[in-house]
Amino acid sequence: MEAAAGRGLDLAGPLRDLLPPVDFCCAYGSTLTHARPDGTSMVDYILGVADPLQWHSENLARNPTHYSSWMARRGPEAVTWLADRVGVGVYFNPFVEWGDKRIKYGVVAMKDLTADILTWDQFYLSGRLQKPVHVLVDNWDIRKVNTVNLKMAAAASLLLLPKEFTEHDLYAKICGLSYMGDIRMLFAEDKYKVKKIVDGSFQPFQLMYRPLIQEYISEGILKMSDYRQQKAFKQVLFLFHHTCTVKCIIDSLLRCLINLDDSSIT
């Protein structure tokens, strides 16, 4: 626990010492998931802010070198325009030096973050939050809508998996959802990227998805058994071409959405 607390404090350093305040922040990257990370690895941050124009205006005054010289000259209006028109609502500043580390941070409006989590419209931020991250600035609204995101990810993965599969298979399928159709996975990206992410974050995946697995077991969608020191599952309704599975999952998602509506996302 002490090591985890120290890591969280270390990750929060740029928020404390470098950047303007944010409403939500999570960190991720290979350096956080491997026991012996490469010293050159970069830590990535997603920053949710209420008003990107105001935030970039303040950040340009504080940290003009984080932006390209071309973008810094054009000001916060150009930054937010580029994010909305080209960058799926997110503007990234890469290769930022902080102490002896290198970080990359993406800035997104809270309303756009919430919308993507619920609709998978861009499937960039929602896909990232389907995988383990280190939440440094929590936000109750994001936490609530992400419960729907996790349910949808688990449901989609069940429909793509065979009748019998392991817990590792499930997390790999969930992890791979956001890479489906990504042409980089055919060429530039590491073809073992998904496996490495799941292997390096297996316990965090369990913390995220075990409650949903238990829900599907209790609803008769899955049966669980032990297989080589991990859990294995059988889709009970697989022979019905997933018709009943889809109905059960949709019913579960609708209940979750109704609960969200009743609690009124602000």
mmCIF file with all atom_site columns, C-alpha atoms in Angstrom, residues 74-187:
data_model
loop_
_atom_site.group_PDB
_atom_site.id
_atom_site.type_symbol
_atom_site.label_atom_id
_atom_site.label_alt_id
_atom_site.label_comp_id
_atom_site.label_asym_id
_atom_site.label_entity_id
_atom_site.label_seq_id
_atom_site.pdbx_PDB_ins_code
_atom_site.Cartn_x
_atom_site.Cartn_y
_atom_site.Cartn_z
_atom_site.occupancy
_atom_site.B_iso_or_equiv
_atom_site.pdbx_formal_charge
_atom_site.auth_seq_id
_atom_site.auth_comp_id
_atom_site.auth_asym_id
_atom_site.auth_atom_id
_atom_site.pdbx_PDB_model_num
ATOM 1   C CA . ARG A 1 74  ? -2.025  31.307  -32.508 1.00 0.00 ? 74  ARG A CA 1
ATOM 2   C CA . GLY A 1 75  ? -3.348  31.048  -28.976 1.00 0.00 ? 75  GLY A CA 1
ATOM 3   C CA . PRO A 1 76  ? -5.956  29.000  -27.116 1.00 0.00 ? 76  PRO A CA 1
ATOM 4   C CA . GLU A 1 77  ? -8.667  29.467  -29.760 1.00 0.00 ? 77  GLU A CA 1
ATOM 5   C CA . ALA A 1 78  ? -6.542  27.630  -32.321 1.00 0.00 ? 78  ALA A CA 1
ATOM 6   C CA . VAL A 1 79  ? -5.738  24.890  -29.811 1.00 0.00 ? 79  VAL A CA 1
ATOM 7   C CA . THR A 1 80  ? -9.389  24.188  -29.029 1.00 0.00 ? 80  THR A CA 1
ATOM 8   C CA . TRP A 1 81  ? -10.380 24.458  -32.697 1.00 0.00 ? 81  TRP A CA 1
ATOM 9   C CA . LEU A 1 82  ? -7.784  21.846  -33.631 1.00 0.00 ? 82  LEU A CA 1
ATOM 10  C CA . ALA A 1 83  ? -8.904  19.542  -30.820 1.00 0.00 ? 83  ALA A CA 1
ATOM 11  C CA . ASP A 1 84  ? -12.542 19.726  -31.916 1.00 0.00 ? 84  ASP A CA 1
ATOM 12  C CA . ARG A 1 85  ? -11.952 19.430  -35.660 1.00 0.00 ? 85  ARG A CA 1
ATOM 13  C CA . VAL A 1 86  ? -9.011  17.025  -35.827 1.00 0.00 ? 86  VAL A CA 1
ATOM 14  C CA . GLY A 1 87  ? -8.186  15.570  -32.428 1.00 0.00 ? 87  GLY A CA 1
ATOM 15  C CA . VAL A 1 88  ? -11.443 13.748  -31.489 1.00 0.00 ? 88  VAL A CA 1
ATOM 16  C CA . GLY A 1 89  ? -12.037 16.468  -28.909 1.00 0.00 ? 89  GLY A CA 1
ATOM 17  C CA . VAL A 1 90  ? -8.630  15.968  -27.269 1.00 0.00 ? 90  VAL A CA 1
ATOM 18  C CA . TYR A 1 91  ? -5.540  18.153  -27.638 1.00 0.00 ? 91  TYR A CA 1
ATOM 19  C CA . PHE A 1 92  ? -2.238  16.455  -26.775 1.00 0.00 ? 92  PHE A CA 1
ATOM 20  C CA . ASN A 1 93  ? 1.014   18.034  -25.690 1.00 0.00 ? 93  ASN A CA 1
ATOM 21  C CA . PRO A 1 94  ? 3.639   15.281  -26.139 1.00 0.00 ? 94  PRO A CA 1
ATOM 22  C CA . PHE A 1 95  ? 7.261   15.028  -25.005 1.00 0.00 ? 95  PHE A CA 1
ATOM 23  C CA . VAL A 1 96  ? 6.881   17.386  -22.050 1.00 0.00 ? 96  VAL A CA 1
ATOM 24  C CA . GLU A 1 97  ? 9.877   17.334  -19.710 1.00 0.00 ? 97  GLU A CA 1
ATOM 25  C CA . TRP A 1 98  ? 9.090   17.242  -16.001 1.00 0.00 ? 98  TRP A CA 1
ATOM 26  C CA . GLY A 1 99  ? 12.104  16.754  -13.747 1.00 0.00 ? 99  GLY A CA 1
ATOM 27  C CA . ASP A 1 100 ? 13.904  13.683  -15.036 1.00 0.00 ? 100 ASP A CA 1
ATOM 28  C CA . LYS A 1 101 ? 10.722  12.303  -16.630 1.00 0.00 ? 101 LYS A CA 1
ATOM 29  C CA . ARG A 1 102 ? 8.894   12.747  -19.890 1.00 0.00 ? 102 ARG A CA 1
ATOM 30  C CA . ILE A 1 103 ? 5.105   13.018  -19.960 1.00 0.00 ? 103 ILE A CA 1
ATOM 31  C CA . LYS A 1 104 ? 2.330   13.472  -22.503 1.00 0.00 ? 104 LYS A CA 1
ATOM 32  C CA . TYR A 1 105 ? -1.022  14.991  -21.596 1.00 0.00 ? 105 TYR A CA 1
ATOM 33  C CA . GLY A 1 106 ? -4.299  15.280  -23.465 1.00 0.00 ? 106 GLY A CA 1
ATOM 34  C CA . VAL A 1 107 ? -6.909  17.884  -22.566 1.00 0.00 ? 107 VAL A CA 1
ATOM 35  C CA . VAL A 1 108 ? -10.624 17.307  -23.165 1.00 0.00 ? 108 VAL A CA 1
ATOM 36  C CA . ALA A 1 109 ? -13.840 19.071  -22.189 1.00 0.00 ? 109 ALA A CA 1
ATOM 37  C CA . MET A 1 110 ? -15.708 17.227  -19.446 1.00 0.00 ? 110 MET A CA 1
ATOM 38  C CA . LYS A 1 111 ? -18.879 17.194  -21.558 1.00 0.00 ? 111 LYS A CA 1
ATOM 39  C CA . ASP A 1 112 ? -17.009 15.541  -24.444 1.00 0.00 ? 112 ASP A CA 1
ATOM 40  C CA . LEU A 1 113 ? -15.385 13.026  -22.111 1.00 0.00 ? 113 LEU A CA 1
ATOM 41  C CA . THR A 1 114 ? -18.772 12.093  -20.647 1.00 0.00 ? 114 THR A CA 1
ATOM 42  C CA . ALA A 1 115 ? -20.364 11.813  -24.100 1.00 0.00 ? 115 ALA A CA 1
ATOM 43  C CA . ASP A 1 116 ? -17.654 9.523   -25.475 1.00 0.00 ? 116 ASP A CA 1
ATOM 44  C CA . ILE A 1 117 ? -17.771 7.266   -22.417 1.00 0.00 ? 117 ILE A CA 1
ATOM 45  C CA . LEU A 1 118 ? -21.522 6.778   -22.854 1.00 0.00 ? 118 LEU A CA 1
ATOM 46  C CA . THR A 1 119 ? -21.789 6.622   -26.660 1.00 0.00 ? 119 THR A CA 1
ATOM 47  C CA . TRP A 1 120 ? -18.406 5.280   -27.895 1.00 0.00 ? 120 TRP A CA 1
ATOM 48  C CA . ASP A 1 121 ? -18.708 7.962   -30.565 1.00 0.00 ? 121 ASP A CA 1
ATOM 49  C CA . GLN A 1 122 ? -14.943 8.391   -30.938 1.00 0.00 ? 122 GLN A CA 1
ATOM 50  C CA . PHE A 1 123 ? -14.058 5.285   -28.903 1.00 0.00 ? 123 PHE A CA 1
ATOM 51  C CA . TYR A 1 124 ? -10.739 6.790   -27.841 1.00 0.00 ? 124 TYR A CA 1
ATOM 52  C CA . LEU A 1 125 ? -11.327 7.977   -24.282 1.00 0.00 ? 125 LEU A CA 1
ATOM 53  C CA . SER A 1 126 ? -14.013 5.368   -23.611 1.00 0.00 ? 126 SER A CA 1
ATOM 54  C CA . GLY A 1 127 ? -11.634 2.657   -24.827 1.00 0.00 ? 127 GLY A CA 1
ATOM 55  C CA . ARG A 1 128 ? -8.880  3.928   -22.556 1.00 0.00 ? 128 ARG A CA 1
ATOM 56  C CA . LEU A 1 129 ? -11.171 3.885   -19.506 1.00 0.00 ? 129 LEU A CA 1
ATOM 57  C CA . GLN A 1 130 ? -12.162 0.282   -20.218 1.00 0.00 ? 130 GLN A CA 1
ATOM 58  C CA . LYS A 1 131 ? -8.585  -0.572  -19.235 1.00 0.00 ? 131 LYS A CA 1
ATOM 59  C CA . PRO A 1 132 ? -6.884  0.020   -15.874 1.00 0.00 ? 132 PRO A CA 1
ATOM 60  C CA . VAL A 1 133 ? -5.685  3.562   -15.245 1.00 0.00 ? 133 VAL A CA 1
ATOM 61  C CA . HIS A 1 134 ? -4.411  5.462   -12.207 1.00 0.00 ? 134 HIS A CA 1
ATOM 62  C CA . VAL A 1 135 ? -7.109  8.007   -11.300 1.00 0.00 ? 135 VAL A CA 1
ATOM 63  C CA . LEU A 1 136 ? -5.390  11.031  -9.787  1.00 0.00 ? 136 LEU A CA 1
ATOM 64  C CA . VAL A 1 137 ? -8.283  13.500  -9.730  1.00 0.00 ? 137 VAL A CA 1
ATOM 65  C CA . ASP A 1 138 ? -11.543 11.621  -9.303  1.00 0.00 ? 138 ASP A CA 1
ATOM 66  C CA . ASN A 1 139 ? -14.896 12.865  -10.531 1.00 0.00 ? 139 ASN A CA 1
ATOM 67  C CA . TRP A 1 140 ? -18.148 11.308  -9.381  1.00 0.00 ? 140 TRP A CA 1
ATOM 68  C CA . ASP A 1 141 ? -19.968 11.908  -12.670 1.00 0.00 ? 141 ASP A CA 1
ATOM 69  C CA . ILE A 1 142 ? -17.191 10.226  -14.657 1.00 0.00 ? 142 ILE A CA 1
ATOM 70  C CA . ARG A 1 143 ? -17.132 7.347   -12.195 1.00 0.00 ? 143 ARG A CA 1
ATOM 71  C CA . LYS A 1 144 ? -20.889 6.850   -12.660 1.00 0.00 ? 144 LYS A CA 1
ATOM 72  C CA . VAL A 1 145 ? -20.940 6.938   -16.462 1.00 0.00 ? 145 VAL A CA 1
ATOM 73  C CA . ASN A 1 146 ? -17.911 4.680   -16.645 1.00 0.00 ? 146 ASN A CA 1
ATOM 74  C CA . THR A 1 147 ? -19.898 1.914   -14.947 1.00 0.00 ? 147 THR A CA 1
ATOM 75  C CA . VAL A 1 148 ? -21.995 1.847   -18.129 1.00 0.00 ? 148 VAL A CA 1
ATOM 76  C CA . ASN A 1 149 ? -18.835 1.871   -20.240 1.00 0.00 ? 149 ASN A CA 1
ATOM 77  C CA . LEU A 1 150 ? -17.459 -1.180  -18.409 1.00 0.00 ? 150 LEU A CA 1
ATOM 78  C CA . LYS A 1 151 ? -20.766 -3.029  -18.749 1.00 0.00 ? 151 LYS A CA 1
ATOM 79  C CA . MET A 1 152 ? -20.851 -2.343  -22.488 1.00 0.00 ? 152 MET A CA 1
ATOM 80  C CA . ALA A 1 153 ? -17.231 -3.466  -22.894 1.00 0.00 ? 153 ALA A CA 1
ATOM 81  C CA . ALA A 1 154 ? -17.880 -6.721  -21.040 1.00 0.00 ? 154 ALA A CA 1
ATOM 82  C CA . ALA A 1 155 ? -21.087 -7.326  -22.996 1.00 0.00 ? 155 ALA A CA 1
ATOM 83  C CA . ALA A 1 156 ? -19.471 -6.708  -26.386 1.00 0.00 ? 156 ALA A CA 1
ATOM 84  C CA . SER A 1 157 ? -16.578 -8.986  -25.474 1.00 0.00 ? 157 SER A CA 1
ATOM 85  C CA . LEU A 1 158 ? -18.894 -11.832 -24.450 1.00 0.00 ? 158 LEU A CA 1
ATOM 86  C CA . LEU A 1 159 ? -20.536 -11.679 -27.855 1.00 0.00 ? 159 LEU A CA 1
ATOM 87  C CA . LEU A 1 160 ? -17.139 -11.894 -29.572 1.00 0.00 ? 160 LEU A CA 1
ATOM 88  C CA . LEU A 1 161 ? -15.764 -14.758 -27.463 1.00 0.00 ? 161 LEU A CA 1
ATOM 89  C CA . PRO A 1 162 ? -16.297 -18.491 -28.062 1.00 0.00 ? 162 PRO A CA 1
ATOM 90  C CA . LYS A 1 163 ? -18.519 -20.611 -25.852 1.00 0.00 ? 163 LYS A CA 1
ATOM 91  C CA . GLU A 1 164 ? -15.670 -21.414 -23.441 1.00 0.00 ? 164 GLU A CA 1
ATOM 92  C CA . PHE A 1 165 ? -12.925 -18.980 -22.490 1.00 0.00 ? 165 PHE A CA 1
ATOM 93  C CA . THR A 1 166 ? -10.621 -18.036 -19.632 1.00 0.00 ? 166 THR A CA 1
ATOM 94  C CA . GLU A 1 167 ? -10.557 -14.913 -17.518 1.00 0.00 ? 167 GLU A CA 1
ATOM 95  C CA . HIS A 1 168 ? -7.431  -13.821 -19.397 1.00 0.00 ? 168 HIS A CA 1
ATOM 96  C CA . ASP A 1 169 ? -9.289  -14.284 -22.708 1.00 0.00 ? 169 ASP A CA 1
ATOM 97  C CA . LEU A 1 170 ? -12.077 -12.001 -21.485 1.00 0.00 ? 170 LEU A CA 1
ATOM 98  C CA . TYR A 1 171 ? -9.724  -9.212  -20.432 1.00 0.00 ? 171 TYR A CA 1
ATOM 99  C CA . ALA A 1 172 ? -7.743  -9.535  -23.659 1.00 0.00 ? 172 ALA A CA 1
ATOM 100 C CA . LYS A 1 173 ? -10.932 -9.182  -25.687 1.00 0.00 ? 173 LYS A CA 1
ATOM 101 C CA . ILE A 1 174 ? -12.000 -6.141  -23.646 1.00 0.00 ? 174 ILE A CA 1
ATOM 102 C CA . CYS A 1 175 ? -8.545  -4.618  -24.014 1.00 0.00 ? 175 CYS A CA 1
ATOM 103 C CA . GLY A 1 176 ? -8.554  -5.268  -27.759 1.00 0.00 ? 176 GLY A CA 1
ATOM 104 C CA . LEU A 1 177 ? -11.913 -3.615  -28.446 1.00 0.00 ? 177 LEU A CA 1
ATOM 105 C CA . SER A 1 178 ? -10.423 -0.156  -28.862 1.00 0.00 ? 178 SER A CA 1
ATOM 106 C CA . TYR A 1 179 ? -7.754  -1.506  -31.233 1.00 0.00 ? 179 TYR A CA 1
ATOM 107 C CA . MET A 1 180 ? -10.200 -3.245  -33.587 1.00 0.00 ? 180 MET A CA 1
ATOM 108 C CA . GLY A 1 181 ? -9.933  -1.571  -36.973 1.00 0.00 ? 181 GLY A CA 1
ATOM 109 C CA . ASP A 1 182 ? -6.822  0.364   -35.888 1.00 0.00 ? 182 ASP A CA 1
ATOM 110 C CA . ILE A 1 183 ? -4.517  0.067   -38.889 1.00 0.00 ? 183 ILE A CA 1
ATOM 111 C CA . ARG A 1 184 ? -1.488  0.753   -36.670 1.00 0.00 ? 184 ARG A CA 1
ATOM 112 C CA . MET A 1 185 ? -1.914  -2.721  -35.172 1.00 0.00 ? 185 MET A CA 1
ATOM 113 C CA . LEU A 1 186 ? -1.105  -4.161  -38.608 1.00 0.00 ? 186 LEU A CA 1
ATOM 114 C CA . PHE A 1 187 ? 2.148   -2.258  -39.024 1.00 0.00 ? 187 PHE A CA 1
#
